[in-house]
Amino acid sequence: MEIAENVEMLEISMDMFGVESKIFPTLIWDDDNMILFDAGLPGSTKTIHNEINKAGLSFDKINKIVITHTDIDHIGGIPDILDELDHKVIVMAHKDDKPFIEGEKRFNKITPEHIVQIQEKTKDMPEDKSKTLLEMLQSPPKSKVDKALEDGSKLPYCGGITVIHTPGHTPGHICLYLDKSKILIAGDLFHIVDGELRGPYPHNTPDMKAAINSIKKFSNYEIEKIVCYHSGLYTSNPNQRLAELAGK
Ligand SMILES: [Zn+2]
């Protein structure tokens, strides 16, 4: 769905650990760039490729990938995407998540309790499939990060992109503000539940205190639309709702 000029929100159905769910990676472009925000789970590249074609756009033009944070459903598709493209693709992420994405450090969000929960959720799956899933979680695909981003970094592409560091869900979680279309790419900081914008989920946000502080960082931005990676587009007076969530 084209949500603004040269901004396409993709809608990808995927099997998320045994549960059918959707993700909404975003694609933006100008004459020299096509930038994908978040790369899906391992194995989702074919679907992403098809959805981009269906939108009348060209997957082969992707030359940059911006990652909102290190979780597997955001980084897992990077190696496949890079494999499919025969030109250099610049991968960007916040400096605090870079060592996790590159596999230099392990991000310990997947606790033994998580693994038990996932085993429970996937118990009806064929054994080889659930085993692959667990292996993938314990050893997520790695990717080189070519450009480390910081809070306030300005990317001079597609009308300008501002990096907003919003830690909590992971140490280097970022939101991206598209200067021209006034769209906020929110990653997993926000979710839409029954049409209402909500803050991060406590069950998968190790540092809720930091996440709640992160919500307070948007007061200087004029935001027309918010793209939530797991629930899609939010358009109903975003600035007012963000101020409410920030407790103002
Ligand atoms: Zn996610």
Short mmCIF file of C-alpha atoms and ligand atoms in Angstrom, two decimals:
data_model
loop_
_atom_site.label_atom_id
_atom_site.label_comp_id
_atom_site.label_asym_id
_atom_site.label_seq_id
_atom_site.Cartn_x
_atom_site.Cartn_y
_atom_site.Cartn_z
CA MET A 1 0.00 0.00 0.00
CA GLU A 2 1.48 3.36 -1.05
CA ILE A 3 1.06 5.46 2.09
CA ALA A 4 2.71 8.61 0.70
CA GLU A 5 4.56 9.61 -2.44
CA ASN A 6 7.43 7.11 -2.88
CA VAL A 7 6.61 5.32 0.39
CA GLU A 8 5.23 1.79 0.20
CA MET A 9 4.16 -0.13 3.31
CA LEU A 10 4.46 -3.84 2.50
CA GLU A 11 2.11 -6.32 4.10
CA ILE A 12 3.78 -9.70 4.52
CA SER A 13 2.07 -12.78 5.97
CA MET A 14 4.40 -15.10 7.78
CA ASP A 15 4.56 -18.01 10.11
CA MET A 16 5.88 -16.55 13.35
CA PHE A 17 6.84 -19.56 15.48
CA GLY A 18 3.74 -21.50 14.62
CA VAL A 19 1.39 -18.53 14.65
CA GLU A 20 0.24 -17.00 11.37
CA SER A 21 0.93 -13.27 11.62
CA LYS A 22 1.72 -10.19 9.58
CA ILE A 23 4.63 -7.82 9.33
CA PHE A 24 4.81 -4.43 7.64
CA PRO A 25 8.28 -3.59 6.33
CA THR A 26 8.47 -0.20 4.55
CA LEU A 27 10.13 0.66 1.27
CA ILE A 28 11.02 4.21 0.19
CA TRP A 29 12.80 5.44 -2.90
CA ASP A 30 14.14 8.36 -4.91
CA ASP A 31 16.17 8.55 -8.14
CA ASP A 32 19.28 7.05 -6.54
CA ASN A 33 18.03 4.93 -3.67
CA MET A 34 15.61 2.24 -2.69
CA ILE A 35 15.64 1.67 1.07
CA LEU A 36 14.01 -1.23 2.88
CA PHE A 37 13.20 -0.78 6.57
CA ASP A 38 13.52 -4.17 8.31
CA ALA A 39 14.13 -7.44 6.54
CA GLY A 40 11.70 -10.09 7.88
CA LEU A 41 12.38 -13.56 9.26
CA PRO A 42 14.80 -15.99 7.62
CA GLY A 43 12.92 -17.55 4.72
CA SER A 44 10.62 -14.57 4.13
CA THR A 45 12.64 -12.97 1.32
CA LYS A 46 10.67 -14.62 -1.48
CA THR A 47 7.40 -13.24 -0.09
CA ILE A 48 8.94 -9.78 0.35
CA HIS A 49 10.25 -9.94 -3.24
CA ASN A 50 6.78 -10.91 -4.54
CA GLU A 51 5.02 -8.18 -2.59
CA ILE A 52 7.43 -5.57 -3.95
CA ASN A 53 6.72 -6.79 -7.49
CA LYS A 54 2.99 -6.75 -6.84
CA ALA A 55 3.30 -3.09 -5.84
CA GLY A 56 4.84 -2.44 -9.26
CA LEU A 57 8.29 -1.77 -7.77
CA SER A 58 11.61 -3.44 -8.38
CA PHE A 59 13.25 -5.54 -5.64
CA ASP A 60 16.52 -5.32 -7.62
CA LYS A 61 16.75 -1.61 -6.92
CA ILE A 62 17.16 -2.05 -3.15
CA ASN A 63 20.55 -0.56 -2.30
CA LYS A 64 20.11 0.18 1.41
CA ILE A 65 18.55 -1.63 4.36
CA VAL A 66 17.82 0.14 7.64
CA ILE A 67 17.20 -2.14 10.61
CA THR A 68 15.14 -0.84 13.54
CA HIS A 69 16.59 -3.42 15.96
CA THR A 70 18.30 -6.75 16.33
CA ASP A 71 15.30 -9.12 16.79
CA ILE A 72 15.22 -12.06 14.38
CA ASP A 73 11.99 -11.00 12.66
CA HIS A 74 13.73 -7.76 11.64
CA ILE A 75 17.25 -8.98 10.76
CA GLY A 76 16.61 -12.59 9.72
CA GLY A 77 16.07 -11.87 6.04
CA ILE A 78 19.21 -9.75 5.52
CA PRO A 79 21.57 -12.53 4.29
CA ASP A 80 19.00 -13.82 1.76
CA ILE A 81 18.27 -10.32 0.46
CA LEU A 82 21.99 -9.58 0.07
CA ASP A 83 22.42 -12.93 -1.72
CA GLU A 84 19.69 -12.15 -4.19
CA LEU A 85 21.11 -8.77 -5.16
CA ASP A 86 24.29 -8.62 -7.18
CA HIS A 87 25.24 -5.08 -6.17
CA LYS A 88 26.47 -3.64 -2.89
CA VAL A 89 23.72 -3.03 -0.35
CA ILE A 90 24.51 -0.79 2.61
CA VAL A 91 23.08 -2.15 5.88
CA MET A 92 22.47 0.42 8.61
CA ALA A 93 21.51 0.01 12.26
CA HIS A 94 22.07 1.79 15.57
CA LYS A 95 25.56 1.41 17.01
CA ASP A 96 24.23 -0.27 20.19
CA ASP A 97 22.56 -3.12 18.25
CA LYS A 98 25.39 -3.50 15.70
CA PRO A 99 27.41 -6.05 17.76
CA PHE A 100 24.30 -8.24 18.16
CA ILE A 101 23.39 -8.06 14.45
CA GLU A 102 26.97 -8.90 13.54
CA GLY A 103 26.95 -11.85 15.96
CA GLU A 104 29.86 -10.42 17.93
CA LYS A 105 27.68 -10.37 21.06
CA ARG A 106 24.63 -12.36 21.93
CA PHE A 107 21.44 -10.51 22.88
CA ASN A 108 19.96 -12.59 25.65
CA LYS A 109 16.29 -11.79 25.17
CA ILE A 110 15.68 -15.46 24.38
CA THR A 111 15.71 -16.86 27.91
CA PRO A 112 15.26 -20.56 28.79
CA GLU A 113 11.63 -19.67 29.69
CA HIS A 114 11.11 -18.26 26.19
CA ILE A 115 12.42 -21.46 24.70
CA VAL A 116 9.97 -23.52 26.77
CA GLN A 117 7.13 -21.21 25.62
CA ILE A 118 8.14 -21.59 21.99
CA GLN A 119 8.43 -25.37 22.33
CA GLU A 120 4.91 -25.35 23.71
CA LYS A 121 3.61 -23.16 20.86
CA THR A 122 5.26 -25.29 18.19
CA LYS A 123 4.41 -28.68 19.65
CA ASP A 124 1.99 -29.52 16.83
CA MET A 125 4.51 -28.67 14.12
CA PRO A 126 6.47 -31.35 12.30
CA GLU A 127 9.52 -32.09 14.45
CA ASP A 128 12.12 -30.99 11.90
CA LYS A 129 10.39 -27.63 11.45
CA SER A 130 10.18 -26.82 15.16
CA LYS A 131 13.81 -27.93 15.57
CA THR A 132 14.94 -25.57 12.77
CA LEU A 133 13.01 -22.75 14.41
CA LEU A 134 14.69 -23.29 17.75
CA GLU A 135 18.13 -23.53 16.16
CA MET A 136 17.45 -20.31 14.30
CA LEU A 137 16.46 -18.55 17.53
CA GLN A 138 19.50 -19.78 19.39
CA SER A 139 21.82 -18.86 16.59
CA PRO A 140 20.21 -16.08 14.52
CA PRO A 141 21.64 -15.22 11.10
CA LYS A 142 24.37 -12.61 11.25
CA SER A 143 24.88 -9.65 9.02
CA LYS A 144 27.58 -7.06 8.64
CA VAL A 145 26.40 -3.55 9.52
CA ASP A 146 28.09 -1.11 7.13
CA LYS A 147 26.95 2.10 8.79
CA ALA A 148 26.35 2.54 12.52
CA LEU A 149 23.66 5.09 13.31
CA GLU A 150 23.27 7.35 16.32
CA ASP A 151 20.48 9.36 17.86
CA GLY A 152 19.85 12.37 15.65
CA SER A 153 21.75 10.96 12.63
CA LYS A 154 20.40 12.49 9.42
CA LEU A 155 20.40 10.29 6.36
CA PRO A 156 20.42 12.35 3.18
CA TYR A 157 18.22 10.02 1.15
CA CYS A 158 14.65 10.17 -0.12
CA GLY A 159 13.93 13.64 1.21
CA GLY A 160 15.81 13.09 4.48
CA ILE A 161 15.50 10.55 7.28
CA THR A 162 16.06 11.34 10.96
CA VAL A 163 17.23 8.59 13.31
CA ILE A 164 15.58 8.61 16.76
CA HIS A 165 17.20 6.31 19.31
CA THR A 166 14.39 4.61 21.26
CA PRO A 167 16.01 1.97 23.52
CA GLY A 168 14.04 -0.45 25.71
CA HIS A 169 12.85 -3.23 23.40
CA THR A 170 16.56 -3.64 22.56
CA PRO A 171 19.47 -1.34 23.52
CA GLY A 172 19.79 0.03 19.99
CA HIS A 173 16.15 0.16 18.91
CA ILE A 174 15.50 3.11 16.60
CA CYS A 175 12.52 4.81 15.02
CA LEU A 176 12.97 6.59 11.71
CA TYR A 177 11.27 9.86 10.83
CA LEU A 178 10.78 10.50 7.13
CA ASP A 179 11.22 14.27 6.89
CA LYS A 180 9.28 14.73 3.65
CA SER A 181 6.19 12.60 4.26
CA LYS A 182 6.16 13.07 8.08
CA ILE A 183 5.87 9.33 8.55
CA LEU A 184 7.32 7.61 11.62
CA ILE A 185 8.67 4.08 11.08
CA ALA A 186 8.19 2.82 14.63
CA GLY A 187 9.66 -0.71 14.56
CA ASP A 188 8.38 -2.44 17.70
CA LEU A 189 8.03 0.66 19.90
CA PHE A 190 4.33 0.97 19.12
CA HIS A 191 1.48 -1.42 18.33
CA ILE A 192 -2.10 -0.92 17.25
CA VAL A 193 -4.64 -2.79 19.36
CA ASP A 194 -8.33 -2.46 18.42
CA GLY A 195 -7.54 0.67 16.41
CA GLU A 196 -5.70 2.35 19.29
CA LEU A 197 -1.99 3.12 19.39
CA ARG A 198 -0.27 1.43 22.33
CA GLY A 199 3.26 1.45 23.71
CA PRO A 200 5.71 -1.45 23.81
CA TYR A 201 4.69 -4.88 25.08
CA PRO A 202 6.26 -5.63 28.50
CA HIS A 203 6.67 -9.36 27.74
CA ASN A 204 9.25 -8.72 25.01
CA THR A 205 10.72 -5.42 26.22
CA PRO A 206 13.54 -6.15 28.67
CA ASP A 207 13.97 -2.50 29.72
CA MET A 208 10.45 -1.04 30.07
CA LYS A 209 11.73 2.02 31.91
CA ALA A 210 13.93 2.97 28.95
CA ALA A 211 11.10 2.18 26.51
CA ILE A 212 8.72 4.49 28.36
CA ASN A 213 11.31 7.27 28.24
CA SER A 214 11.71 6.61 24.53
CA ILE A 215 8.03 7.37 23.98
CA LYS A 216 8.72 10.91 25.21
CA LYS A 217 11.11 11.67 22.34
CA PHE A 218 8.57 12.63 19.69
CA SER A 219 7.20 15.94 20.98
CA ASN A 220 9.26 17.98 18.47
CA TYR A 221 8.14 16.03 15.43
CA GLU A 222 5.07 16.66 13.35
CA ILE A 223 3.88 13.12 12.66
CA GLU A 224 1.11 12.34 10.18
CA LYS A 225 1.34 8.55 10.06
CA ILE A 226 2.98 5.81 12.08
CA VAL A 227 3.98 2.44 10.66
CA CYS A 228 4.03 -0.29 13.33
CA TYR A 229 6.02 -3.31 12.13
CA HIS A 230 3.57 -5.85 13.54
CA SER A 231 0.28 -4.01 13.12
CA GLY A 232 0.51 -1.62 10.18
CA LEU A 233 -0.59 1.95 9.69
CA TYR A 234 -1.84 4.34 12.35
CA THR A 235 -3.22 7.70 11.15
CA SER A 236 -5.64 8.97 13.74
CA ASN A 237 -4.07 12.13 15.15
CA PRO A 238 -0.65 10.62 15.96
CA ASN A 239 0.81 13.66 17.73
CA GLN A 240 -2.04 13.85 20.21
CA ARG A 241 -1.91 10.11 20.89
CA LEU A 242 1.89 10.19 21.32
CA ALA A 243 1.55 13.01 23.84
CA GLU A 244 -1.02 10.92 25.75
CA LEU A 245 1.27 7.90 25.75
CA ALA A 246 4.14 10.09 26.94
CA GLY A 247 1.97 11.16 29.88
CA LYS A 248 1.69 14.82 28.87
ZN ZN B 1 9.39 -7.52 15.90
#
